[in-house]
Structure formats: C-alpha cells, structure tokens
CSV table of C-alpha atoms in Angstrom, one decimal:
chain,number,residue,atom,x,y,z
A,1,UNK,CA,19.2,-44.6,19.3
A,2,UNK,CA,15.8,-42.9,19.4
A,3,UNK,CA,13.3,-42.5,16.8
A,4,UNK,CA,14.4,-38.8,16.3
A,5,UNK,CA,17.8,-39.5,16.0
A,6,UNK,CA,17.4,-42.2,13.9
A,7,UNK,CA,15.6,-40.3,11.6
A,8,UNK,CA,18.5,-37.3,11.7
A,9,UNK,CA,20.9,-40.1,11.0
A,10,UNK,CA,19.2,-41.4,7.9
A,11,UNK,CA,18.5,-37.8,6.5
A,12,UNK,CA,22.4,-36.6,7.0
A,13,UNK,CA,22.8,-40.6,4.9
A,14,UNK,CA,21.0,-39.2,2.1
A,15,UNK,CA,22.3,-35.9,2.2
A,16,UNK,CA,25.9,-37.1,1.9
A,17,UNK,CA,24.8,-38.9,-1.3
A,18,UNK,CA,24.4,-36.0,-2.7
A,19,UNK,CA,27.2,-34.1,-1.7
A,20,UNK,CA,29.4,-37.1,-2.6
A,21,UNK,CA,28.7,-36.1,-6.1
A,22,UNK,CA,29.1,-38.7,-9.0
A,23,UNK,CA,28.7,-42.1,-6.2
A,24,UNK,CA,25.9,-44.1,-7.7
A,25,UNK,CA,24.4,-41.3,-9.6
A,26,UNK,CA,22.9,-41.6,-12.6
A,27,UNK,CA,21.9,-38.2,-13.8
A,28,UNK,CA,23.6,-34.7,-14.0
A,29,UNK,CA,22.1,-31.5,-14.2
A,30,UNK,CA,24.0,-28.4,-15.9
A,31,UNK,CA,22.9,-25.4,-14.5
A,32,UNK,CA,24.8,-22.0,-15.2
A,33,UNK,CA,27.6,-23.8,-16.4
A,34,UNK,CA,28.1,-25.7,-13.2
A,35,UNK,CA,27.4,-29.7,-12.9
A,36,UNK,CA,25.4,-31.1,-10.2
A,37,UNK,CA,25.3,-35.1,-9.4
A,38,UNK,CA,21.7,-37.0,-8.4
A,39,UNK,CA,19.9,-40.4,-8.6
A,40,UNK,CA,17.0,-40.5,-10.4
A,41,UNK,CA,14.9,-42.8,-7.6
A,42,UNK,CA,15.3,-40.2,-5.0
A,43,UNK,CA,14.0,-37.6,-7.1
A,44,UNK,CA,10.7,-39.6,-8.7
A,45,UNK,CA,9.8,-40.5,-4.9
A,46,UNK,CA,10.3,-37.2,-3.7
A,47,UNK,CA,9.0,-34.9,-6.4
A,48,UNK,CA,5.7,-35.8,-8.6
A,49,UNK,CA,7.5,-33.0,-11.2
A,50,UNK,CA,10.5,-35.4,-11.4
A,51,UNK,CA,8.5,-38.6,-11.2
A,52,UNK,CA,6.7,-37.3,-14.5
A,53,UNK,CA,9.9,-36.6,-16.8
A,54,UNK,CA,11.6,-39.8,-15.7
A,55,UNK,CA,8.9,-41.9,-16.7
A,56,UNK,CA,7.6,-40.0,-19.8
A,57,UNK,CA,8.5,-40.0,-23.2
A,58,UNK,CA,11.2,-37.4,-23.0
A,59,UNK,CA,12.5,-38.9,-20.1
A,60,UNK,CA,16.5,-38.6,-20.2
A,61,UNK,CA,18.3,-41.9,-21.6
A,62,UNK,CA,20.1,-44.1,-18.7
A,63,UNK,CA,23.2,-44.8,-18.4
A,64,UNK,CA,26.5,-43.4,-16.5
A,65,UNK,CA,25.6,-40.0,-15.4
A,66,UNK,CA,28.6,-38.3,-16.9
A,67,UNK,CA,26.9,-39.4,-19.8
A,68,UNK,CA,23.9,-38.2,-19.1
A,69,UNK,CA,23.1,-34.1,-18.6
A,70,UNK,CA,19.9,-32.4,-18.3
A,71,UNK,CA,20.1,-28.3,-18.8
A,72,UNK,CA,18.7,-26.5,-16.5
A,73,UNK,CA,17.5,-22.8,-17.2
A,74,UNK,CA,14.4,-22.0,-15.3
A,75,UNK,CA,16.4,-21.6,-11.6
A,76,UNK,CA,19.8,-21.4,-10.7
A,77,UNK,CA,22.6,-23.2,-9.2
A,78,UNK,CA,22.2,-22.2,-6.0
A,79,UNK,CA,18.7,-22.0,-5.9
A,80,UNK,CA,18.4,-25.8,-7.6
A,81,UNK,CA,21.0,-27.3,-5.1
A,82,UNK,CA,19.3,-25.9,-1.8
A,83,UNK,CA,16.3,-28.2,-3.6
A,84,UNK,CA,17.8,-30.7,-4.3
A,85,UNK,CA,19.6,-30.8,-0.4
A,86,UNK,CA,15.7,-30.5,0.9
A,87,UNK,CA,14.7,-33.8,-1.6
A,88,UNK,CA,17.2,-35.5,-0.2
A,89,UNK,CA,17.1,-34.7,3.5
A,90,UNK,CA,14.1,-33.2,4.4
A,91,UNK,CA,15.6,-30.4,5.6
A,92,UNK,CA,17.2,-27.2,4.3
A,93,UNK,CA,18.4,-23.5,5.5
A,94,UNK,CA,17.3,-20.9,2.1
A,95,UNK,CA,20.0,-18.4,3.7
A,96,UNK,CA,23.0,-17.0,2.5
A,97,UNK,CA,26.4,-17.6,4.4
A,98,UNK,CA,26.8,-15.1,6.8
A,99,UNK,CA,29.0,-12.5,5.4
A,100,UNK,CA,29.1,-13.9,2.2
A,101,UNK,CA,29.8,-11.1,-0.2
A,102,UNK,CA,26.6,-11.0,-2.6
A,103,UNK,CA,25.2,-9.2,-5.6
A,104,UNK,CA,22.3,-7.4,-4.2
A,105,UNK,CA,23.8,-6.5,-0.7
A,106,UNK,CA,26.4,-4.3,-0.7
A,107,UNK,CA,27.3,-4.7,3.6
A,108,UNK,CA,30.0,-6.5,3.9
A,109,UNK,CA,29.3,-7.2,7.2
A,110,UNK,CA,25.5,-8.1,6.4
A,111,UNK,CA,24.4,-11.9,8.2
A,112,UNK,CA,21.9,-11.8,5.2
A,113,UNK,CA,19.0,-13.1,7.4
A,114,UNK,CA,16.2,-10.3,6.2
A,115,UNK,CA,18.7,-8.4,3.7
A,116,UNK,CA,17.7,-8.1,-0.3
A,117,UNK,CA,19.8,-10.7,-0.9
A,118,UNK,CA,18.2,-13.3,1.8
A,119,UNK,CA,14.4,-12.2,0.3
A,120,UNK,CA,15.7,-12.8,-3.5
A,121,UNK,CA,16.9,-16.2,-2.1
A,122,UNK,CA,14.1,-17.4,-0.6
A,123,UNK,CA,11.3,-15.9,-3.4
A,124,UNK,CA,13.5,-18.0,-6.2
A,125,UNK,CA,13.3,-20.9,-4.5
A,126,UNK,CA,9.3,-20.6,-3.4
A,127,UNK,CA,9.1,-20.3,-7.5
A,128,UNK,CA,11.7,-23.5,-7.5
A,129,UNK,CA,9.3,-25.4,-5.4
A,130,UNK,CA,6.2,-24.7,-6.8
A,131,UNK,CA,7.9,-25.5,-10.2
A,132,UNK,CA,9.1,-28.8,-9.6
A,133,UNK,CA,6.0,-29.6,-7.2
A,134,UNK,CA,8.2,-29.6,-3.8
A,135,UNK,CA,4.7,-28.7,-2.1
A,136,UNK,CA,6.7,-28.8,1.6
A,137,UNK,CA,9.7,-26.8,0.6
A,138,UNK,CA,7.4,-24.4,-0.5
A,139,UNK,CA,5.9,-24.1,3.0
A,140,UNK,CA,8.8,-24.3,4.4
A,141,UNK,CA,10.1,-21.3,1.9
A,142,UNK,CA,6.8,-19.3,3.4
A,143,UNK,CA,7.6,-19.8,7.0
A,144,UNK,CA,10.9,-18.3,6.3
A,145,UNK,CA,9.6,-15.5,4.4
A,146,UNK,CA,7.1,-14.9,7.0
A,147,UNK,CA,9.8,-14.4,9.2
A,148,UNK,CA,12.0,-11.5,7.2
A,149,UNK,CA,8.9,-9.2,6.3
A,150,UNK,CA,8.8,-7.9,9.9
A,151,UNK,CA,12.3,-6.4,9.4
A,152,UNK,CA,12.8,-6.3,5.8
A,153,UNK,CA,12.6,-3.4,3.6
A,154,UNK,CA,8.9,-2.0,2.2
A,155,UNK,CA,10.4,-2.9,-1.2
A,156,UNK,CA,11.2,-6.3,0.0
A,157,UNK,CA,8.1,-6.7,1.0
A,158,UNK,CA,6.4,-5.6,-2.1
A,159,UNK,CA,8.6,-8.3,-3.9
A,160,UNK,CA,7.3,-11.1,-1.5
A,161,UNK,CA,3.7,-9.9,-2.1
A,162,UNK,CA,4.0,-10.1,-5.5
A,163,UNK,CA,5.9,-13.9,-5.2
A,164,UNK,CA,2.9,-14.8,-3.0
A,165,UNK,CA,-0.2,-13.8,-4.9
A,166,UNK,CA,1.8,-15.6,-7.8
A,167,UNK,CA,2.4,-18.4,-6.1
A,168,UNK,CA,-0.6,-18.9,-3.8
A,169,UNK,CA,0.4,-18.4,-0.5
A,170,UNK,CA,-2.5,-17.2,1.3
A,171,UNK,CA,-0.8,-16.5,4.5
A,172,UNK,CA,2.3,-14.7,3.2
A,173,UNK,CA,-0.4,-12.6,0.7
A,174,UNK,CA,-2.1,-11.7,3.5
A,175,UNK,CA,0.7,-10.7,5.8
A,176,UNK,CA,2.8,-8.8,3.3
A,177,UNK,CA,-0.7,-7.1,2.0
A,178,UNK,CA,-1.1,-5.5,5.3
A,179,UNK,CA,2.3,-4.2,5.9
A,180,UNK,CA,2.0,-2.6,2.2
A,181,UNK,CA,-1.2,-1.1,3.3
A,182,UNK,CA,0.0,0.9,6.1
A,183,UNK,CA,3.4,1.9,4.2
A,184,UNK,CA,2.5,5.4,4.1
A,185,UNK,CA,3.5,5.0,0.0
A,186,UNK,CA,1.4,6.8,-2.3
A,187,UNK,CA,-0.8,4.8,-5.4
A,188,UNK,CA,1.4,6.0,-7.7
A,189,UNK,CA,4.2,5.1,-5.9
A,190,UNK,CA,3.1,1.5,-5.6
A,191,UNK,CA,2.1,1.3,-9.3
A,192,UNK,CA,6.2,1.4,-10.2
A,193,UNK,CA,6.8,-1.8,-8.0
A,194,UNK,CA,3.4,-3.7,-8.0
A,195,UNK,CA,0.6,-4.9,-10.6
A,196,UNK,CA,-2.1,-2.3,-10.8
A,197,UNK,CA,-4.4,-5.3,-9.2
A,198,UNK,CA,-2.5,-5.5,-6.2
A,199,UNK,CA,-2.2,-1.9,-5.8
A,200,UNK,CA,-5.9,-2.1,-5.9
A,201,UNK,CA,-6.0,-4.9,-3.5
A,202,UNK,CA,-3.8,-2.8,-1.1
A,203,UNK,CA,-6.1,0.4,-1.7
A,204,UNK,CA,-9.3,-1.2,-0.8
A,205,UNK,CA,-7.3,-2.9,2.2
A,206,UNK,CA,-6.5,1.0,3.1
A,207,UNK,CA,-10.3,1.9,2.4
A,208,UNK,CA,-11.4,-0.9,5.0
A,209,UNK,CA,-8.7,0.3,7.6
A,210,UNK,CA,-10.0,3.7,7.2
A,211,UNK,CA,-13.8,3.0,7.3
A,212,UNK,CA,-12.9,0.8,10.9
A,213,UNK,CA,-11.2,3.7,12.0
A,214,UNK,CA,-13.7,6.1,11.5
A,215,UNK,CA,-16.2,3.5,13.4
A,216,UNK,CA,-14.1,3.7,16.5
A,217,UNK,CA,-14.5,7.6,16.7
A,218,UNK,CA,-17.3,8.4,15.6
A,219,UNK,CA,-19.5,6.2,17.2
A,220,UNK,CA,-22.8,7.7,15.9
A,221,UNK,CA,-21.7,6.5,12.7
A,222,UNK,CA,-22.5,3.6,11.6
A,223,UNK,CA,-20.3,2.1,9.6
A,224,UNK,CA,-21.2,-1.6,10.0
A,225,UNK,CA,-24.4,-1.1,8.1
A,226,UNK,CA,-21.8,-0.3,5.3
A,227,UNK,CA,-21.4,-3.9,3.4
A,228,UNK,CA,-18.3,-4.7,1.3
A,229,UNK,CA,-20.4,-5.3,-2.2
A,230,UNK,CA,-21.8,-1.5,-1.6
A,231,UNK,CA,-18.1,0.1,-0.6
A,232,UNK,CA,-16.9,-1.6,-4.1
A,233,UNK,CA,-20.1,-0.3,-6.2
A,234,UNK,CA,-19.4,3.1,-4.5
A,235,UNK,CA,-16.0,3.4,-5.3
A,236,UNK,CA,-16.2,1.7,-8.7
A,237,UNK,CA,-19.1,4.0,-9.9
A,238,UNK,CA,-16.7,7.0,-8.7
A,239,UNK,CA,-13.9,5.6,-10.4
A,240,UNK,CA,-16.3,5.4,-14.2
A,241,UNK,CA,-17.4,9.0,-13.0
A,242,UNK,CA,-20.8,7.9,-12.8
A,243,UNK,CA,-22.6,10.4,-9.8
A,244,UNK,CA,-25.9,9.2,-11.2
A,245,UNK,CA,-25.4,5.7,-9.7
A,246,UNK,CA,-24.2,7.2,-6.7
A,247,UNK,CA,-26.9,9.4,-6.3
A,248,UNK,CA,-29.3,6.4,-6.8
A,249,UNK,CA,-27.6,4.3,-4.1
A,250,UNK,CA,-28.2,7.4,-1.7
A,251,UNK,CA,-31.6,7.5,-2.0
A,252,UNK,CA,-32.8,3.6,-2.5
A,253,UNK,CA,-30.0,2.2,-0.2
A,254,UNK,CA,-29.4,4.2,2.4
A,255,UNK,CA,-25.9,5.1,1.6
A,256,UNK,CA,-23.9,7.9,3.6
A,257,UNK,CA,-21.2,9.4,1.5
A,258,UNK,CA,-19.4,10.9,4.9
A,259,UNK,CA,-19.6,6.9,6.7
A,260,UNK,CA,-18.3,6.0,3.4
A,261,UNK,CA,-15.9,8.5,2.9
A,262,UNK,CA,-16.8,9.6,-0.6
A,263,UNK,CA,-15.5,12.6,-0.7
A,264,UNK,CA,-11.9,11.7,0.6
A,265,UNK,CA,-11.8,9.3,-1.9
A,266,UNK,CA,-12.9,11.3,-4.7
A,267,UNK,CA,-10.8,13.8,-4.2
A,268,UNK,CA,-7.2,11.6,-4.1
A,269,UNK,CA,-8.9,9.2,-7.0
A,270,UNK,CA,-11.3,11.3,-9.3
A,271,UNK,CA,-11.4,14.5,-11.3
A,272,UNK,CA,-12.2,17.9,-10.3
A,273,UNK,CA,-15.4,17.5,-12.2
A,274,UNK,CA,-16.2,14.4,-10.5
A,275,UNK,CA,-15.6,16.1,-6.9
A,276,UNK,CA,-18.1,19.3,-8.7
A,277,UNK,CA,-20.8,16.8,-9.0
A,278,UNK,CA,-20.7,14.8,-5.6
A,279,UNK,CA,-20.6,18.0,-4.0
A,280,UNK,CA,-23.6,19.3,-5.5
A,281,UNK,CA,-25.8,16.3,-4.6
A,282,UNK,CA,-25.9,18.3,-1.4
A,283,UNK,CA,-25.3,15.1,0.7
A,284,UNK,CA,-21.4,15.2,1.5
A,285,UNK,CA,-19.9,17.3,4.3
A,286,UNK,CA,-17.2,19.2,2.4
A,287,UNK,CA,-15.8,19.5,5.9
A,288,UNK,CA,-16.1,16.0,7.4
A,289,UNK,CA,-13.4,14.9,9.2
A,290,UNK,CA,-12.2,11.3,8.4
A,291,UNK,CA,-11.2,8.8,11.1
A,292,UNK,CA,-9.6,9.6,14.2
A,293,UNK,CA,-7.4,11.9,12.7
A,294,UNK,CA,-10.3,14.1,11.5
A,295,UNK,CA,-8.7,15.4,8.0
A,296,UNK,CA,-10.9,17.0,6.0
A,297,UNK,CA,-10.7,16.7,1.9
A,298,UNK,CA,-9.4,19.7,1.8
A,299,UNK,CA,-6.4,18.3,3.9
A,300,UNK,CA,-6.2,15.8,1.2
A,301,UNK,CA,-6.3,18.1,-1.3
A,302,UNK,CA,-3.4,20.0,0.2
A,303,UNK,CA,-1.4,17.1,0.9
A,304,UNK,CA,-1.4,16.3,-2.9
A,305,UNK,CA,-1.1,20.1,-4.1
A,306,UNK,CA,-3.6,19.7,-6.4
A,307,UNK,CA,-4.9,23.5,-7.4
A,308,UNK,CA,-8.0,21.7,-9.2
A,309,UNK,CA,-9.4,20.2,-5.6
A,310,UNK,CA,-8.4,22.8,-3.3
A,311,UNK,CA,-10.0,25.3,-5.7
A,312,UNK,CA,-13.4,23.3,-6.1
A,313,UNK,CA,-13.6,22.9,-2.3
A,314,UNK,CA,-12.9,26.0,-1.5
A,315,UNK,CA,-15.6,27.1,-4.0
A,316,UNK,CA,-18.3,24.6,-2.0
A,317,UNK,CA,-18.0,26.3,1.5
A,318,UNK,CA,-14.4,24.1,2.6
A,319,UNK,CA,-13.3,25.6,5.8
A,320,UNK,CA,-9.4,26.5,5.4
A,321,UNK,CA,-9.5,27.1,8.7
A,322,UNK,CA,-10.6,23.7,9.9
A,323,UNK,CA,-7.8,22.0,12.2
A,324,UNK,CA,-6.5,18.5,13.1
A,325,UNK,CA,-6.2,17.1,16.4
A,326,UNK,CA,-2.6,18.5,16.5
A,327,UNK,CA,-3.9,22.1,15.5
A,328,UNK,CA,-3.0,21.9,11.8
A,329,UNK,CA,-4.8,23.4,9.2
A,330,UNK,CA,-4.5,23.3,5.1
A,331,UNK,CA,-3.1,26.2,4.9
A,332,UNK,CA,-0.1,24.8,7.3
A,333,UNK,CA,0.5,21.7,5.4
A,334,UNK,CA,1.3,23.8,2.6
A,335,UNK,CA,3.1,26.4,4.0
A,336,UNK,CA,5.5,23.3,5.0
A,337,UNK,CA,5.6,22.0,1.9
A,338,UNK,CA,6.7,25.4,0.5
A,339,UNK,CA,9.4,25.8,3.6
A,340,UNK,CA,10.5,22.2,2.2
A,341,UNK,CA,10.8,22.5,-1.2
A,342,UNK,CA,12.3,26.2,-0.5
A,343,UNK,CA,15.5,25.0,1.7
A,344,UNK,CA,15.7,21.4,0.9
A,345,UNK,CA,15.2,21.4,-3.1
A,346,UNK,CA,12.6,18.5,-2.3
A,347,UNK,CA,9.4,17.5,-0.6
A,348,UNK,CA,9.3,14.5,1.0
A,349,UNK,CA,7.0,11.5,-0.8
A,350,UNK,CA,6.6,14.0,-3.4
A,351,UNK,CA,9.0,13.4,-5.6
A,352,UNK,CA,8.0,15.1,-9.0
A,353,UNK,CA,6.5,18.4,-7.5
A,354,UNK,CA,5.3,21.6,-9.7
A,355,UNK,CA,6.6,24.7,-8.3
A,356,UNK,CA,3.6,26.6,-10.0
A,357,UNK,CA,0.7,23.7,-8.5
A,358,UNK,CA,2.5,24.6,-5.0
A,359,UNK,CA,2.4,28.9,-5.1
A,360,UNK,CA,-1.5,28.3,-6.4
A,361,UNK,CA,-2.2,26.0,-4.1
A,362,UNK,CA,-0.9,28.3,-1.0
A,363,UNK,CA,-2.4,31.1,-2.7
A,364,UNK,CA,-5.8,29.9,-2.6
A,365,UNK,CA,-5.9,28.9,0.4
A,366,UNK,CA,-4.4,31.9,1.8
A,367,UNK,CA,-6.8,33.8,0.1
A,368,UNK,CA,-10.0,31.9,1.2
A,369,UNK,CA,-8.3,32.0,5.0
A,370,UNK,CA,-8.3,35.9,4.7
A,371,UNK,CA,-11.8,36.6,3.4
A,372,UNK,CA,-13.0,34.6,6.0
A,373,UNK,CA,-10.9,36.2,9.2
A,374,UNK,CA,-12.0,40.0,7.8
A,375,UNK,CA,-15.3,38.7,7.0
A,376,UNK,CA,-15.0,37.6,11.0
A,377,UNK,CA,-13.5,40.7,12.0
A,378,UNK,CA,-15.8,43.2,10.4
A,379,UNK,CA,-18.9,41.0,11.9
A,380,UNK,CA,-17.7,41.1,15.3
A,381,UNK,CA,-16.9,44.9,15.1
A,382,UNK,CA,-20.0,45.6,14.0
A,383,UNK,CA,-21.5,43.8,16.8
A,384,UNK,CA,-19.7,45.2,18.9
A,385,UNK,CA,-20.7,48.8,17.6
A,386,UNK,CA,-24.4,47.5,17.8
A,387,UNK,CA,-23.5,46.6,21.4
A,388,UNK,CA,-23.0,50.3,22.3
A,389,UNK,CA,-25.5,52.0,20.3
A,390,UNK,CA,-28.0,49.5,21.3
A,391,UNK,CA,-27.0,47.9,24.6
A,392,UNK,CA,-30.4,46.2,25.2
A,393,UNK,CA,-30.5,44.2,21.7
A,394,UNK,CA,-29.3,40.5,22.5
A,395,UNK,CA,-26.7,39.4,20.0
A,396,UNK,CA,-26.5,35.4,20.7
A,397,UNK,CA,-29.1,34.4,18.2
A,398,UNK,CA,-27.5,35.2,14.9
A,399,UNK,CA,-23.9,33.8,13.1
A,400,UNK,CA,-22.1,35.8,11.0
A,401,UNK,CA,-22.0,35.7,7.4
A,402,UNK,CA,-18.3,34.1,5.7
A,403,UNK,CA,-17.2,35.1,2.7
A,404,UNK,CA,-15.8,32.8,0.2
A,405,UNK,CA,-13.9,33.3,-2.7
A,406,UNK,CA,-15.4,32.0,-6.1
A,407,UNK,CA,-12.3,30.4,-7.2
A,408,UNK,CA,-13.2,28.1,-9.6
A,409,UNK,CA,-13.7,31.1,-11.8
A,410,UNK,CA,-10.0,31.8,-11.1
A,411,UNK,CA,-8.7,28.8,-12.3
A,412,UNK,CA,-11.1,28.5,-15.2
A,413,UNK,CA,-8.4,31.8,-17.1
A,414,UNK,CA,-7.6,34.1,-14.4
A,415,UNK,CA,-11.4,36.0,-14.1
A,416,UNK,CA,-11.7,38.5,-11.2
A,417,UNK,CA,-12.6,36.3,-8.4
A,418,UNK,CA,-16.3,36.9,-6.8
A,419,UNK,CA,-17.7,36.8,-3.4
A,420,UNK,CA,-20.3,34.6,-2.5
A,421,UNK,CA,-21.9,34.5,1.2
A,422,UNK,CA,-23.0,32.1,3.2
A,423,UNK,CA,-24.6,31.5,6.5
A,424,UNK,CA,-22.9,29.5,8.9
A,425,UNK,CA,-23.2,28.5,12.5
A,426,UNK,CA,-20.8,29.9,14.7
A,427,UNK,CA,-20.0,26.1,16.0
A,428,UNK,CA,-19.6,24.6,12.3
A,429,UNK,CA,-16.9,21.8,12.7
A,430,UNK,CA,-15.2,23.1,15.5
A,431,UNK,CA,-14.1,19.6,16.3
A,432,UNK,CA,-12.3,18.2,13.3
A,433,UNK,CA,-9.0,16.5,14.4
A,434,UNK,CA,-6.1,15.0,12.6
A,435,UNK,CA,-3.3,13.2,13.8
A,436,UNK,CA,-1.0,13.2,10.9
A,437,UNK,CA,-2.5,15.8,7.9
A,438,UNK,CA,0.8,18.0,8.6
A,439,UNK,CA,3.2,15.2,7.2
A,440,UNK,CA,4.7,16.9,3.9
A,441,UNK,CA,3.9,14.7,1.0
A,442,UNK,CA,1.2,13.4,-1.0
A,443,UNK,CA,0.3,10.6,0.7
A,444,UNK,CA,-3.4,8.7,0.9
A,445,UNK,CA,-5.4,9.4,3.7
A,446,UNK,CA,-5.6,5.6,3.6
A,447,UNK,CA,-1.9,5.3,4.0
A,448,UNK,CA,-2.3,6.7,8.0
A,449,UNK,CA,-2.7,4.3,10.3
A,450,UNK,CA,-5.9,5.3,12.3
C-alpha cells in the first residue's frame, strides 16, 4: 500500500466514525430537529472554533453523548453534516444528489451541479466554514463556486458575490464582480439584489471597462493619462452636483471630460440641471461617441426615455441624427421602444415604463430631426438656385446653418418652442458608431461590452 492510498484508507476510517453514529461518541448535536453523533477530539484538532468551546468555560459537560446535546441554529442539517464529513475526512462533495427533488429547483430532472439549489448549498456552507474556522473547506467551498458561476444564473451570481465580499474571498469577488459587470442589468436593477456598495463597485468596474474600450478606438485619446483617484473625484463631484470642482480639475489638471466620459455618465447618473451645467463649461462634446460602439449621450438618453436629457441635449446642439456603427440613430431606438411597448405590452429591461416619458421623448426627437432635414433641404435648394443664377460663385467654402429647437422651454410648461441657429461643419461627427445603442431598454452604456 502506497502513501496515497494509505492516506484514502485512513480518511474513509474516520469517515465511517462518523457515519457509524453513536460508536465512541461523546457529543450530539440537534440541528433542525435531527441528531447528529461526533467525538469531541476530532473536532478540537480539526477546527480552532471547536477547540475553543470544548475547552472554555461553557464547554458542554462529558459524559455519554445521548446525554449530552448541543443546539445548533446558525446552519443546517445538511449544511453542518457536509462539515462535519470534511473534519473527519478531508474530503467532501457540497452537491446535491443528482435528481434529488429540492426546494429551490423546481427540474425534476436537474443534476443540481450549477442550479439555485447547488449555489444556495455551497454559499451556506462557505458561511459554515468561515463560522466554525474550517479555513480549507472554505477554499475548497470557493473552488466549487468558482466553478458554477460560468453557467449559473446572473442572479446566482449576484448571490455568490455578495457571499464572497462577506466572506473574503478575493478570488470569487473578483470573478463574480466581472460577470455582474458586463450583465447588461441596469443600476437600479442591481440595487434590488445587491448592497448599494457593491453596485458601486460593479459601476466603477463598468466605468473602467468603458474608459479601456474607448482607449482601443480612439487611439488619439489618451486615456492612460486618466488615473483612478481622478476618475473617482470626477464622478463623485458629479454625483454631489458640484460642476465647480469639475471645472477646476479641467483647467489645473488637465482633465478631458469626453476621455473621461462625463457627459455619458452624467446623463444615466445626474440631474437634468447637472447635465445644463457641464454642458455649458463649453468643454464636452454633446456628440462624442463613447467606446467602440460610438453612442452618443443622446443615445443614452434615449435608451432611458428620459424627456429631461433628451430635451437638454437637444437644446445644446445634440445631433439626432448622429448614427452607430450599425446605422442607428436616437430617433430609432425609440421608435423601437414605442413598436415594443405598442405590440408587446412591454419593453424589454424596462420594466416600469411611462407611456407619456415615451410619446415626449419620440416627439422631441422627431421634432429636432425635422428642423434639421428642412433646415438642410432649404440650404441645399438655395444653393442650388444660387448655382444657376450665379454659376461662377464657388459654393465649397461655407456649411449650412441647422436649426434647433429650443426645447427646454417646452418642457419648462408647454411655451412655443424657438429656433436657435447654429453654424456647423458639413463633416460634424460623421463618424460616430455604436454597436449596440438600438437594444430596447434602459440599460448603462457601461453594461455593453466594448
């Protein structure tokens, strides 16, 4: 007999001392009602939890074991035994018998290896472990884990994120922070099933993603230059409204709202008066495009059919015409959200939509988008006019003038909306992209996965 074997052979000895029940015990344990048989020597050398209350003050009485029963209510029976088989043995397997019917699964068929059941099983006994100070069950508990986020269920994985920030498990943390991040679900969204920290945690995660995508693309950018400490100051200065302090950190530090992304993020995070004031620093590209996918804000806006942002936007020169890498424009994300909520009674990751947000929203846009294609129209039919009354005049030097709609005024009480002109280059933005602006639902341009 080898080492290995050996070793197999003494751990199966041990565990059959357990599961021989009351043989040489001489301690019980009552958990939910149920009585479970141990020795107190193999528990004090395996677990310093258990070492402690055998040899304090409190520490149960000896004699016969039958005698002797300690309650347990901070785990349960099954959760306490699969301990108590890995204190014995070394060894355990935190699953759930294959096709064993279960509260929290309801396929009969399920093998429970990455099911809601097989999660719940293996985050109460990480907490088991780290309770009774099984330090290598709780590793063990982690590589298991590990292995169901891949295929488990986003709110799985929120409920092992939460279990592994609790518990300390850097590696799981940063695993299941990461597939949260590039869920696709919406702050508000996370907020129901996660600590507002985390969701913070997960949002700046998004923030980073973003920024590195945007690096790839736009290589002129410089986004390296861009140090944590000043992203946080940035956002958490939005976040208290305070435009002074980011106006100060644009002109002693050097910062670039578009690199940074202000405006995106103001508009999904901030108020409408918030958005007002960045926009009239007269730093931010109302019509940068962000990342690889090249949304604008007032994709973002649209996305979250918010009347507030699309109107203040559109009253700062945003282009409704500006289009994604796929061709889409604002006006087409909401157009689909309308089709959706039309036929299908629903919008998809919105789940609590306003009928009234979504007409304003399409009418304002719609609006802009027509001022500024007969504001086109009349320019290039009177330059074409010019062209035959004076065919010798050159007509490449000038852009034409585009109308936009002062609708701020209209959503302030429903004021006749004015005309305000601006002169624009006839090549303004022409190559914004987006990959996935046209998805119907409110969801963070952080959420994409650029």
């Amino acid at each position: 007999m080898n080492l290995e074997e050996s070793l197999r052979s003494l751990s199966l000895d041990y565990l059959n001392l357990l599961i021989n029940g009351q043989a040489f015990s001489d301690v019980t344990f009552s958990i939910d009602g149920r009585l479970l048989h141990a020795h107190r020597c193999i528990l004090a050398a395996r677990s310093p939890f258990f070492r402690k209350f055998f040899s304090g003050s409190d520490a149960p009485p000896r004699g016969l074991a039958s005698q002797v029963v300690v309650p347990i209510n901070s785990v349960g029976y099954e959760v306490f035994l699969f301990m108590l088989q890995f204190l014995y043995s070394g060894q355990v397997s935190i699953v759930p018998h294959k096709q064993e019917p279960r509260p929290d699964c309801s396929d009969r068929a399920c093998w429970h290896t990455h099911c809601s059941s097989a999660v719940s099983l293996a985050v109460d006994t990480l907490a088991a472990a780290r309770s009774f100070g099984v330090e290598q069950l709780a590793l063990l508990t982690q590589k298991q884990l590990m292995g169901m986020v891949e295929k488990a269920s986003i709110e799985d994985v929120m409920k092992i994120l939460v279990a592994s920030r609790k518990h300390e498990m850097h590696q799981l943390w940063s695993t299941c922070s990461h597939l949260v991040s590039k869920s696709g679900l919406p702050p508000e969204i996370l907020a129901k099933h996660l600590p507002m920290d985390i969701v913070a945690s997960v949002e700046e995660l998004r923030l980073k993603s973003a920024i590195s995508g945007s690096s790839r693309t736009f290589h002129h950018h410089h986004l390296h230059d861009l140090n944590d400490n000043k992203l946080r100051r940035m956002r958490s200065a939005l976040d208290s409204s305070d435009v002074e302090l980011i106006k100060l950190m644009v002109m002693t530090e050097g910062l670039n709202l578009d690199e940074a992304l202000a405006l995106h993020y103001a508009v999904e995070k901030c108020s409408r008066e918030v958005v007002k004031a960045l926009l009239e620093l007269g730093v931010a590209d109302v019509n940068f495009p962000a990342g690889p996918a090249g949304r604008t804000p007032l994709h973002v806006a649209a996305e979250m059919v918010s009347p507030d942002m699309v109107a203040v936007l559109l009253d700062h020169h945003a282009d409704p015409n500006s289009r994604t890498i796929d061709g889409i424009t604002p006006l087409d994300i909401l157009r689909t959200l309308t089709s959706d909520f039309l036929f299908k009674g629903a919008v998809p990751g919105l789940s609590h939509i306003e009928p009234n947000k979504l007409r304003l929203c399409l009418e304002l846009v719609q609006s802009a988008a027509a001022v500024i294609d007969r504001e086109e129209g009349n320019a290039a039919a009177a330059a074409t006019a010019a062209a035959a009354i004076y065919p010798t005049i050159s007509s490449g030097g000038g852009g034409g003038n585009l109308g936009y709609l002062n609708l701020g005024s209209m959503m302030g009480g429903g004021q006749k909306m004015t005309k305000r002109e601006e002169s624009s280059s006839s090549g303004s933005h022409s190559n914004q992209r987006e990959s996935g602006g046209h998805r119907a639902g409110a969801t963070s341009m952080y959420h994409h996965h650029y």
